[in-house]
């Protein structure tokens, strides 16, 4: 295996994918392009934002992306099995205890050869998406203790990484064994159009085997996917992980409880990963390769789900080109140059609530205008002279849009000289999205300002002036503009349950603000409750005024 790996590395060095393939029938291979990164900017932005996070991966379940990933030394990984020994060769590992416990349930065989199956363990029985692999160990025969005596004993294994584990992370819900696109990046791209056979384990043993053969040649220990929980398909249990414990699970008859909460408990356990696994998974965004970087047709071939992107409309030649490109990136050293997900997060956290607020009918015209100005004027260099003319203000607005779009990318610019081609493509996509947000906000601002052509230059109280109904119509139109923007952005954040209504915020006493109640019973607070007088908990003057400013240290 090592020899093949070396050979691949040498080949990649001397014959870059492009050259090798151009001889192949004389067709020039497709390359990633900034045009594609722009055309698919919203998809790329969301793929970066959702990578390694269960929530967004469940909603955008057809993934086109691959990321080199590291699970750090010391991380615990779990496995449920019919065996009390580590599997030989490849097997599945979970990041959550409960996820693996689905596969370590013991069952007693009843007369007639059927296994007893307490209600709650139906999901882990002979059917269901996750079951086949664990109930039937994939790599060697079923010979746990009790076999032959009519018992099927389950074992729960704990492993610990004894070094950093290198994995290929496949985005979307790539462990979902479906026919509507969740397997495209594996079956069409990595496996060059092989799927099934859809037998017991839904073709997953063949899939795992062929992908392991490939990714171990690329220097990985395995690959990683998402279903109800994160899973690692680990290609060789004899390397990189140590078995730290095995427990034999009780027969259902020997337990006090019914076990009926199992599915609830598994689902609850994996919600930990909705926003990512924090320190347990590091994705190398600078090594991201996505189908969205390439000029391919990503439309769905199934008219019933036009919302779903597919790789099925792309040709096999193109998919092989992407695979070749991916292989070349994987064979290079890990980079971790830019934490692009942090940059996507900074944009989402700045604008998600503000856009939802402005798009809401509940919000008054005045609050709409206040919010709009808070979201735009940060980037607007106010006129220094009274009587600035319109063209001047046009220029200022366009500079402000640049400044606004650039703002969130500044952390990436500090290492610009080290950017990989992939960094540049992600930059193009994120900048495209940021510009759309900023452009839309400034367009809305201009449309409101246009109602007040004679507004004295120093005035900013546009909500107080002019014809109310005209302003109202303009605000209604503006909401439409912002709702369309939200449609393009399609942030999965907006599908999460809000902690507070759109016009309230979760508040805990934070110096110098906060009344007693905000310390003892933090909760949702309305706009009108949040004023400079909301003080008192921190002592000092309970009637603040300029006192508040003093306490800030100004
Ligand atoms: C892309 O694929 C879809 C689905 O197969 C097809 O309907 C559409 O015509 C294709 N678009 C282009 C530009 O080829
Ligand atoms: C994949 O194989 C199937 C069945 O052989 C074929 O119908 C399909 O067109 C192939 N897909 C691509 C992208 O070539
Ligand atoms: C702030 O302090 C000044 C002088 O002490 C006082 O005249 C003014 O009324 C105060 N302002 C408020 C808002 O309390």
Coordinates of C-alpha atoms and ligand atoms in Angstrom, one line a residue:
X1 CA 0.0 0.0 0.0
X2 CA 2.8 2.3 0.9
X3 CA 4.5 1.6 -2.5
X4 CA 1.3 2.6 -4.3
X5 CA 1.0 5.7 -2.2
X6 CA 4.6 6.7 -3.2
X7 CA 4.0 6.0 -6.8
X8 CA 0.8 8.1 -6.8
X9 CA 2.7 10.9 -5.1
X10 CA 5.5 10.7 -7.7
X11 CA 3.0 10.6 -10.5
X12 CA 1.2 13.6 -9.2
X13 CA 4.5 15.5 -9.0
X14 CA 5.7 14.8 -12.5
X15 CA 2.4 14.4 -14.3
X16 CA -0.2 16.7 -12.9
X17 CA -3.8 15.5 -13.4
X18 CA -4.4 17.9 -16.4
X19 CA -1.4 16.7 -18.4
X20 CA -2.1 13.0 -17.8
X21 CA -5.7 13.3 -18.9
X22 CA -5.3 15.5 -21.9
X23 CA -3.6 12.6 -23.7
X24 CA -6.7 10.6 -22.8
X25 CA -8.7 11.0 -26.0
X26 CA -7.5 14.5 -26.6
X27 CA -10.1 16.1 -24.4
X28 CA -8.9 18.8 -22.1
X29 CA -10.0 18.0 -18.6
X30 CA -12.3 20.4 -16.9
X31 CA -10.7 22.7 -14.3
X32 CA -12.1 24.5 -11.3
X33 CA -12.9 28.1 -12.2
X34 CA -13.8 31.4 -10.6
X35 CA -16.8 31.6 -13.0
X36 CA -18.1 28.4 -11.4
X37 CA -17.3 29.6 -7.9
X38 CA -19.4 32.7 -8.6
X39 CA -22.2 30.8 -10.3
X40 CA -22.4 28.4 -7.3
X41 CA -21.4 31.0 -4.7
X42 CA -24.4 30.5 -2.5
X43 CA -24.0 26.7 -2.5
X44 CA -20.3 27.0 -1.8
X45 CA -20.9 29.4 1.1
X46 CA -23.5 27.1 2.6
X47 CA -21.2 24.0 2.1
X48 CA -18.4 25.8 4.0
X49 CA -20.8 26.9 6.7
X50 CA -22.3 23.4 7.2
X51 CA -19.3 21.2 6.8
X52 CA -18.8 19.1 9.9
X53 CA -22.1 20.3 11.3
X54 CA -25.1 18.0 11.5
X55 CA -27.8 20.6 11.1
X56 CA -26.9 22.1 7.8
X57 CA -25.7 18.6 6.5
X58 CA -29.2 17.2 7.2
X59 CA -30.9 20.1 5.3
X60 CA -28.4 20.3 2.3
X61 CA -28.1 16.5 2.2
X62 CA -26.8 16.2 -1.3
X63 CA -23.2 17.1 -0.9
X64 CA -20.6 17.8 -3.6
X65 CA -17.7 18.5 -1.3
X66 CA -14.6 16.8 0.1
X67 CA -12.4 18.0 2.9
X68 CA -9.2 16.6 4.3
X69 CA -10.0 16.2 8.0
X70 CA -8.2 15.4 11.2
X71 CA -9.5 13.8 14.3
X72 CA -7.0 14.7 17.0
X73 CA -4.9 12.2 19.0
X74 CA -6.8 11.2 22.2
X75 CA -10.3 11.4 20.7
X76 CA -12.6 8.6 21.7
X77 CA -14.5 6.6 19.1
X78 CA -17.1 4.0 19.6
X79 CA -18.1 0.8 17.9
X80 CA -21.0 -1.7 18.4
X81 CA -20.5 -5.2 17.3
X82 CA -21.3 -8.9 17.7
X83 CA -17.6 -9.4 18.5
X84 CA -15.6 -8.7 21.6
X85 CA -12.4 -8.2 19.6
X86 CA -11.4 -5.3 17.3
X87 CA -12.4 -6.0 13.7
X88 CA -9.8 -7.0 11.2
X89 CA -9.6 -4.5 8.4
X90 CA -12.3 -1.9 7.9
X91 CA -15.3 -1.1 10.1
X92 CA -17.5 1.8 11.3
X93 CA -16.8 4.0 14.2
X94 CA -19.2 6.6 15.8
X95 CA -18.5 9.8 17.6
X96 CA -21.4 9.3 20.0
X97 CA -21.8 6.6 22.5
X98 CA -25.6 6.1 21.8
X99 CA -25.0 5.9 18.1
X100 CA -22.8 2.8 18.6
X101 CA -25.0 1.4 21.2
X102 CA -27.6 0.9 18.5
X103 CA -25.3 -1.8 17.2
X104 CA -24.3 -3.5 20.5
X105 CA -27.8 -4.6 21.6
X106 CA -27.9 -8.2 22.8
X107 CA -30.8 -10.4 21.6
X108 CA -31.9 -13.8 22.6
X109 CA -33.1 -16.2 20.0
X110 CA -36.6 -17.5 20.6
X111 CA -37.8 -21.0 19.7
X112 CA -38.4 -21.0 15.9
X113 CA -35.2 -19.1 15.2
X114 CA -36.5 -15.6 15.7
X115 CA -34.6 -13.1 17.8
X116 CA -36.5 -11.5 20.6
X117 CA -36.9 -7.9 19.8
X118 CA -38.0 -5.4 22.4
X119 CA -40.0 -2.7 20.8
X120 CA -37.4 0.0 21.1
X121 CA -34.7 -2.0 19.5
X122 CA -36.6 -2.6 16.4
X123 CA -34.6 0.1 14.8
X124 CA -31.5 -1.9 15.4
X125 CA -32.9 -5.2 14.4
X126 CA -32.8 -6.8 11.0
X127 CA -34.0 -3.7 9.1
X128 CA -33.4 0.0 9.0
X129 CA -30.7 2.1 7.4
X130 CA -28.1 1.9 10.1
X131 CA -28.6 -1.7 11.2
X132 CA -27.2 -4.1 8.6
X133 CA -23.6 -3.3 9.1
X134 CA -23.4 -3.7 12.8
X135 CA -25.7 -6.6 13.3
X136 CA -23.7 -8.3 10.6
X137 CA -20.0 -7.6 11.2
X138 CA -18.8 -6.7 7.8
X139 CA -15.3 -8.1 7.7
X140 CA -15.5 -11.4 9.5
X141 CA -17.9 -14.0 10.5
X142 CA -20.5 -13.7 13.2
X143 CA -19.1 -15.7 16.1
X144 CA -19.8 -13.7 19.3
X145 CA -20.2 -15.7 22.5
X146 CA -23.7 -17.2 22.7
X147 CA -23.8 -17.8 19.0
X148 CA -25.1 -21.3 18.4
X149 CA -26.7 -21.3 21.8
X150 CA -29.4 -19.1 20.4
X151 CA -28.1 -15.8 21.7
X152 CA -26.8 -12.9 19.8
X153 CA -24.6 -10.9 22.2
X154 CA -23.7 -7.4 21.5
X155 CA -20.5 -5.6 22.5
X156 CA -19.7 -2.0 23.0
X157 CA -16.1 -1.0 22.1
X158 CA -14.3 2.2 23.0
X159 CA -11.3 3.2 21.0
X160 CA -8.9 6.0 21.4
X161 CA -6.8 7.7 18.7
X162 CA -3.1 7.2 19.5
X163 CA -2.2 9.8 16.9
X164 CA -4.0 12.3 14.7
X165 CA -6.2 10.4 12.4
X166 CA -6.3 11.6 8.8
X167 CA -9.7 11.2 7.1
X168 CA -11.5 12.4 4.0
X169 CA -14.7 14.1 5.1
X170 CA -17.5 13.8 2.5
X171 CA -20.1 16.5 3.0
X172 CA -23.9 16.5 2.9
X173 CA -25.6 13.5 4.5
X174 CA -23.3 11.1 2.7
X175 CA -24.1 8.1 4.9
X176 CA -27.7 8.2 3.8
X177 CA -28.2 5.2 1.5
X178 CA -30.7 6.8 -0.8
X179 CA -31.3 7.0 -4.6
X180 CA -31.9 10.8 -4.6
X181 CA -28.4 12.1 -4.6
X182 CA -26.8 11.6 -1.1
X183 CA -24.5 9.0 -2.6
X184 CA -23.6 10.9 -5.8
X185 CA -20.2 12.1 -4.5
X186 CA -19.3 8.5 -3.5
X187 CA -21.0 6.3 -6.1
X188 CA -20.8 8.6 -9.2
X189 CA -17.6 10.5 -8.5
X190 CA -15.3 8.5 -6.3
X191 CA -16.5 5.1 -7.5
X192 CA -17.0 6.2 -11.1
X193 CA -20.7 5.2 -11.4
X194 CA -21.0 2.1 -9.3
X195 CA -23.8 1.6 -6.9
X196 CA -25.4 -1.2 -5.0
X197 CA -26.0 -4.1 -4.8
X198 CA -28.8 -2.9 -2.6
X199 CA -28.8 -6.0 -0.4
X200 CA -28.6 -6.3 3.3
X201 CA -26.2 -3.5 3.9
X202 CA -27.5 -1.3 1.0
X203 CA -24.3 -1.8 -0.9
X204 CA -22.3 -0.1 1.9
X205 CA -19.8 -2.8 2.4
X206 CA -18.8 -2.7 -1.2
X207 CA -18.9 1.1 -1.1
X208 CA -16.7 1.2 2.0
X209 CA -14.3 -1.3 0.6
X210 CA -13.7 0.4 -2.7
X211 CA -13.5 3.9 -1.1
X212 CA -11.1 2.6 1.6
X213 CA -8.8 1.1 -1.2
X214 CA -8.7 4.5 -2.8
X215 CA -8.4 6.9 0.2
X216 CA -5.7 4.8 1.9
X217 CA -3.7 5.2 -1.3
X218 CA -4.2 8.9 -0.9
X219 CA -2.7 8.8 2.6
X220 CA -5.9 8.7 4.7
X221 CA -6.9 6.3 7.5
X222 CA -10.5 6.3 6.4
X223 CA -13.3 8.6 5.5
X224 CA -16.1 10.3 7.4
X225 CA -19.8 10.8 6.7
X226 CA -22.9 11.9 8.4
X227 CA -26.2 10.1 9.1
X228 CA -28.0 10.4 12.5
X229 CA -24.5 11.2 14.0
X230 CA -21.0 11.4 12.6
X231 CA -19.4 8.1 11.5
X232 CA -15.9 7.2 10.5
X233 CA -15.3 4.4 8.1
X234 CA -11.9 3.3 9.5
X235 CA -9.9 1.3 7.0
X236 CA -7.5 -0.6 9.3
X237 CA -8.3 -1.0 13.0
X238 CA -4.7 -2.2 13.6
X239 CA -3.3 1.3 13.0
X240 CA -3.9 4.7 14.8
X241 CA -6.5 3.6 17.3
X242 CA -6.2 1.5 20.5
X243 CA -9.1 -0.5 22.0
X244 CA -9.5 0.9 25.5
X245 CA -12.5 -1.1 26.6
X246 CA -15.2 -3.6 25.6
X247 CA -18.4 -4.2 27.5
X248 CA -20.9 -7.0 26.9
X249 CA -24.4 -5.6 26.7
X250 CA -27.2 -7.1 28.9
X251 CA -29.9 -9.2 27.4
X252 CA -33.1 -7.1 27.2
X253 CA -34.7 -9.6 29.7
X254 CA -32.1 -8.7 32.2
X255 CA -32.7 -5.0 32.2
X256 CA -35.1 -3.1 34.4
X257 CA -36.3 -0.7 31.8
X258 CA -38.0 -1.3 28.5
X259 CA -35.4 0.5 26.4
X260 CA -38.2 2.3 24.6
X261 CA -36.5 5.7 24.7
X262 CA -33.6 4.5 22.6
X263 CA -34.4 6.4 19.4
X264 CA -35.1 9.5 21.3
X265 CA -31.8 9.1 23.2
X266 CA -29.8 8.5 20.1
X267 CA -31.3 11.5 18.3
X268 CA -30.8 13.7 21.4
X269 CA -27.1 12.5 21.7
X270 CA -26.3 13.5 18.2
X271 CA -27.7 17.0 18.4
X272 CA -24.4 17.8 20.0
X273 CA -23.1 17.9 16.5
X274 CA -25.7 20.3 15.1
X275 CA -23.1 23.1 15.3
X276 CA -20.1 20.9 14.9
X277 CA -17.9 18.7 17.1
X278 CA -15.7 21.6 18.3
X279 CA -12.2 20.2 19.0
X280 CA -12.9 16.7 17.9
X281 CA -12.9 17.4 14.1
X282 CA -10.7 19.7 12.2
X283 CA -11.5 20.3 8.5
X284 CA -8.8 21.6 6.2
X285 CA -10.9 24.2 4.3
X286 CA -7.8 25.2 2.3
X287 CA -8.0 21.7 0.8
X288 CA -11.7 21.7 0.1
X289 CA -12.6 20.3 -3.3
X290 CA -16.2 20.7 -4.4
X291 CA -18.1 19.9 -7.5
X292 CA -19.4 23.4 -7.3
X293 CA -15.9 24.7 -8.3
X294 CA -16.3 23.1 -11.7
X295 CA -18.2 24.0 -14.8
X296 CA -20.7 21.1 -14.6
X297 CA -24.5 20.9 -14.7
X298 CA -25.7 20.4 -11.1
X299 CA -29.4 20.3 -11.9
X300 CA -31.5 17.5 -10.6
X301 CA -32.3 14.8 -13.2
X302 CA -35.5 14.2 -11.2
X303 CA -38.1 16.9 -11.9
X304 CA -39.9 15.9 -8.7
X305 CA -37.2 17.5 -6.6
X306 CA -35.8 20.6 -8.5
X307 CA -34.5 21.9 -5.1
X308 CA -31.9 19.1 -4.9
X309 CA -28.5 19.4 -6.6
X310 CA -27.2 16.3 -8.3
X311 CA -24.0 15.1 -9.9
X312 CA -26.0 12.8 -12.1
X313 CA -26.4 15.4 -14.9
X314 CA -22.7 15.8 -15.2
X315 CA -20.9 13.4 -17.6
X316 CA -18.6 10.6 -16.4
X317 CA -15.6 12.3 -18.0
X318 CA -16.1 15.4 -16.1
X319 CA -16.6 13.5 -12.8
X320 CA -13.3 11.7 -13.4
X321 CA -11.6 15.0 -13.9
X322 CA -12.9 16.2 -10.6
X323 CA -11.8 13.0 -8.9
X324 CA -8.3 13.4 -10.4
X325 CA -8.2 17.0 -9.1
X326 CA -9.3 15.8 -5.7
X327 CA -6.6 13.1 -5.6
X328 CA -4.0 15.7 -6.4
X329 CA -5.1 18.0 -3.6
X330 CA -5.3 15.1 -1.2
X331 CA -1.8 14.0 -1.9
X332 CA -0.5 17.5 -1.0
X333 CA 0.3 18.2 2.7
X334 CA -2.5 19.5 4.9
X335 CA -2.7 23.3 4.9
X336 CA -5.2 24.8 7.3
X337 CA -4.3 28.2 5.9
X338 CA -7.7 29.9 6.3
X339 CA -10.5 29.0 8.6
X340 CA -13.1 29.8 6.0
X341 CA -15.9 28.4 8.2
X342 CA -15.1 31.1 10.8
X343 CA -15.4 33.7 8.1
X344 CA -18.8 32.3 6.9
X345 CA -19.9 32.3 10.5
X346 CA -19.0 35.9 11.0
X347 CA -21.2 36.9 8.0
X348 CA -24.1 34.7 9.2
X349 CA -23.9 35.9 12.7
X350 CA -23.8 39.5 11.6
X351 CA -26.7 39.3 9.2
X352 CA -29.0 36.4 9.9
X353 CA -30.9 38.0 12.8
X354 CA -30.9 41.4 11.2
X355 CA -32.3 40.2 7.9
X356 CA -34.9 38.1 9.7
X357 CA -35.8 41.1 11.7
X358 CA -36.2 43.5 8.7
X359 CA -38.1 40.9 6.7
X360 CA -40.7 40.5 9.5
X361 CA -44.1 42.1 9.4
X362 CA -44.0 42.5 13.1
X363 CA -41.3 45.1 13.0
X364 CA -42.4 48.8 12.9
X365 CA -41.2 51.1 10.2
X366 CA -39.1 53.0 12.6
X367 CA -37.4 49.9 13.9
X368 CA -36.9 48.7 10.3
X369 CA -35.0 51.9 9.4
X370 CA -32.9 51.8 12.6
X371 CA -31.9 48.2 11.9
X372 CA -31.1 49.0 8.3
X373 CA -28.9 51.9 9.3
X374 CA -27.1 49.8 11.9
X375 CA -26.4 47.2 9.3
X376 CA -25.1 49.7 6.7
X377 CA -23.7 52.8 8.2
X378 CA -20.8 50.9 9.8
X379 CA -19.3 50.9 6.4
X380 CA -20.4 54.3 5.3
X381 CA -17.9 57.2 5.6
X382 CA -20.3 60.1 6.4
X383 CA -19.9 63.2 4.3
X384 CA -17.6 65.7 5.9
X385 CA -19.1 68.8 4.2
X386 CA -22.6 70.0 4.3
X387 CA -24.2 70.1 0.9
X388 CA -22.4 67.0 -0.5
X389 CA -24.0 66.4 -3.9
X390 CA -25.7 63.2 -5.1
X391 CA -23.0 61.8 -7.2
X392 CA -20.7 62.1 -4.3
X393 CA -23.1 60.1 -2.2
X394 CA -23.4 57.5 -5.0
X395 CA -19.6 57.1 -4.8
X396 CA -19.7 56.9 -1.0
X397 CA -22.4 54.2 -1.2
X398 CA -20.4 52.1 -3.7
X399 CA -17.3 52.5 -1.5
X400 CA -19.4 51.4 1.4
X401 CA -20.6 48.3 -0.4
X402 CA -16.9 47.4 -1.1
X403 CA -16.0 48.1 2.5
X404 CA -18.9 46.0 3.8
X405 CA -18.1 43.0 1.6
X406 CA -14.5 43.2 2.3
X407 CA -14.9 43.6 6.1
X408 CA -15.5 39.9 6.9
X409 CA -12.7 38.7 4.5
X410 CA -10.0 40.7 6.2
X411 CA -8.9 37.8 8.5
X412 CA -8.2 35.7 5.4
X413 CA -6.3 38.5 3.7
X414 CA -3.6 38.5 6.3
X415 CA -2.3 35.1 4.8
X416 CA -3.2 35.9 1.2
X417 CA 0.3 35.1 0.0
X418 CA -0.2 31.5 1.2
X419 CA -3.6 30.9 -0.4
X420 CA -4.1 27.7 -2.3
X421 CA -6.1 27.6 -5.5
X422 CA -8.9 26.3 -3.3
X423 CA -8.6 29.2 -0.9
X424 CA -9.0 31.6 -3.9
X425 CA -12.1 29.8 -5.1
X426 CA -13.7 29.9 -1.7
X427 CA -12.8 33.5 -1.4
X428 CA -14.5 34.3 -4.7
X429 CA -17.7 32.5 -3.5
X430 CA -17.8 34.1 -0.1
X431 CA -17.1 37.5 -1.5
X432 CA -19.9 37.1 -4.1
X433 CA -22.3 36.3 -1.3
X434 CA -21.1 39.1 0.9
X435 CA -21.4 41.6 -1.9
X436 CA -24.9 40.5 -2.6
X437 CA -25.9 41.1 1.0
X438 CA -24.2 44.5 1.2
X439 CA -25.5 45.6 -2.2
X440 CA -29.0 44.6 -1.3
X441 CA -28.9 46.5 2.0
X442 CA -27.4 49.6 0.4
X443 CA -30.0 49.4 -2.4
X444 CA -32.7 49.4 0.2
X445 CA -31.1 52.3 1.9
X446 CA -31.0 54.2 -1.4
X447 CA -34.6 53.5 -2.1
X448 CA -35.6 55.0 1.2
X449 CA -33.3 58.0 0.9
X450 CA -34.8 58.6 -2.6
X451 CA -38.1 59.5 -0.8
X452 CA -36.4 62.5 0.7
X453 CA -34.5 64.3 -2.1
X454 CA -34.3 67.5 0.0
X455 CA -33.0 65.8 3.1
X456 CA -30.4 68.1 4.6
X457 CA -27.1 66.4 4.5
X458 CA -26.6 66.2 8.2
X459 CA -29.9 64.7 8.9
X460 CA -30.3 61.0 9.5
X461 CA -33.8 60.9 10.8
X462 CA -35.5 59.7 7.7
X463 CA -38.0 57.8 9.6
X464 CA -39.4 61.0 11.2
X465 CA -39.7 63.0 8.0
X466 CA -41.8 62.9 4.8
X467 CA -45.0 61.2 3.8
X468 CA -45.7 58.3 6.0
X469 CA -47.6 56.2 3.6
X470 CA -44.9 56.6 0.9
X471 CA -42.3 55.4 3.4
X472 CA -44.6 52.6 4.4
X473 CA -44.8 51.4 0.8
X474 CA -41.0 51.7 0.4
X475 CA -40.5 49.6 3.5
X476 CA -42.9 47.0 2.2
X477 CA -41.0 46.9 -1.1
X478 CA -37.7 46.7 0.9
X479 CA -39.0 43.7 2.8
X480 CA -39.6 42.0 -0.5
X481 CA -36.0 42.8 -1.6
X482 CA -34.6 41.4 1.6
X483 CA -36.8 38.3 1.5
X484 CA -35.6 37.6 -2.0
X485 CA -32.0 38.0 -0.7
X486 CA -32.9 35.5 2.1
X487 CA -34.2 33.1 -0.5
X488 CA -30.9 33.3 -2.4
X489 CA -28.9 32.9 0.8
X490 CA -31.0 29.9 2.0
X491 CA -29.2 29.8 5.4
X492 CA -30.0 26.7 7.4
X493 CA -29.7 28.9 10.5
X494 CA -33.2 30.2 9.7
X495 CA -34.7 26.7 10.0
X496 CA -33.5 26.5 13.6
X497 CA -36.0 27.2 16.4
X498 CA -35.4 30.7 17.5
X499 CA -34.6 31.2 21.2
X500 CA -36.7 34.4 21.2
X501 CA -39.2 36.0 18.8
X502 CA -37.6 37.9 16.0
X503 CA -38.1 41.3 17.8
X504 CA -36.8 40.1 21.2
X505 CA -33.4 39.0 22.4
X506 CA -32.1 36.6 25.0
X507 CA -30.6 38.8 27.7
X508 CA -28.5 38.1 30.8
X509 CA -27.2 40.9 33.0
X510 CA -23.9 42.1 31.5
X511 CA -22.0 45.0 33.0
X512 CA -22.9 47.8 33.0
X513 CA -26.4 46.8 31.9
X514 CA -28.9 44.5 33.5
X515 CA -31.6 44.8 36.1
X516 CA -31.8 42.3 39.0
X517 CA -34.3 40.2 37.1
X518 CA -31.7 39.8 34.2
X519 CA -29.3 38.1 36.6
X520 CA -31.8 35.9 38.5
X521 CA -34.1 35.1 35.6
X522 CA -32.4 35.8 32.2
X523 CA -34.8 35.6 29.3
X524 CA -36.2 37.1 26.2
X525 CA -36.5 40.9 26.3
X526 CA -38.4 43.2 24.0
X527 CA -36.9 46.1 22.1
X528 CA -38.5 48.8 24.3
X529 CA -37.3 47.0 27.5
X530 CA -33.7 47.4 26.3
X531 CA -32.8 51.0 27.1
X532 CA -30.0 52.9 28.9
X533 CA -32.1 52.6 32.1
X534 CA -31.9 48.8 32.1
X535 CA -29.3 48.9 34.9
X536 CA -29.3 48.2 38.7
X537 CA -27.9 44.7 39.1
X538 CA -24.3 46.0 39.2
X539 CA -25.0 48.5 41.9
X540 CA -24.0 52.1 41.7
X541 CA -26.5 54.6 40.4
X542 CA -29.8 53.0 39.6
X543 CA -30.7 56.0 37.5
X544 CA -28.0 55.9 35.0
X545 CA -28.0 58.7 32.4
X546 CA -24.4 59.8 31.9
X547 CA -23.5 57.5 34.8
X548 CA -23.7 54.6 32.3
X549 CA -21.1 56.2 30.2
X550 CA -18.9 56.8 33.2
X551 CA -19.2 53.1 34.1
X552 CA -18.0 52.1 30.6
X553 CA -15.0 54.2 31.5
X554 CA -15.6 57.0 29.0
Ligands
LIG1 C1 -28.8 20.2 -16.9 O1 -29.4 19.0 -16.5 C2 -30.7 19.0 -16.5 C3 -31.2 17.7 -15.9 O2 -30.7 16.6 -16.6 C4 -31.3 19.3 -17.9 O3 -32.7 19.3 -17.8 C5 -30.7 20.6 -18.4 O4 -31.1 20.8 -19.7 C6 -29.2 20.6 -18.3 N1 -28.8 22.0 -18.6 C7 -27.8 22.2 -19.5 C8 -27.4 23.7 -19.6 O5 -27.3 21.3 -20.1
LIG2 C1 -24.1 5.3 -14.8 O1 -24.5 4.0 -15.1 C2 -25.9 3.9 -15.4 C3 -26.2 2.4 -15.6 O2 -25.2 1.8 -16.3 C4 -26.2 4.7 -16.7 O3 -27.5 4.6 -17.0 C5 -25.8 6.2 -16.4 O4 -26.0 7.0 -17.5 C6 -24.4 6.3 -15.9 N1 -24.1 7.7 -15.5 C7 -23.3 8.5 -16.0 C8 -23.1 9.8 -15.4 O5 -22.6 8.2 -16.9
LIG3 C1 -25.4 64.3 32.8 O1 -24.7 65.1 33.7 C2 -24.8 66.5 33.5 C3 -23.8 67.2 34.5 O2 -23.6 66.4 35.6 C4 -26.2 66.9 33.7 O3 -26.3 68.3 33.5 C5 -27.1 66.2 32.7 O4 -28.4 66.5 32.9 C6 -26.9 64.7 32.8 N1 -27.6 64.0 31.7 C7 -28.4 63.0 31.9 C8 -29.0 62.3 30.7 O5 -28.6 62.5 33.1

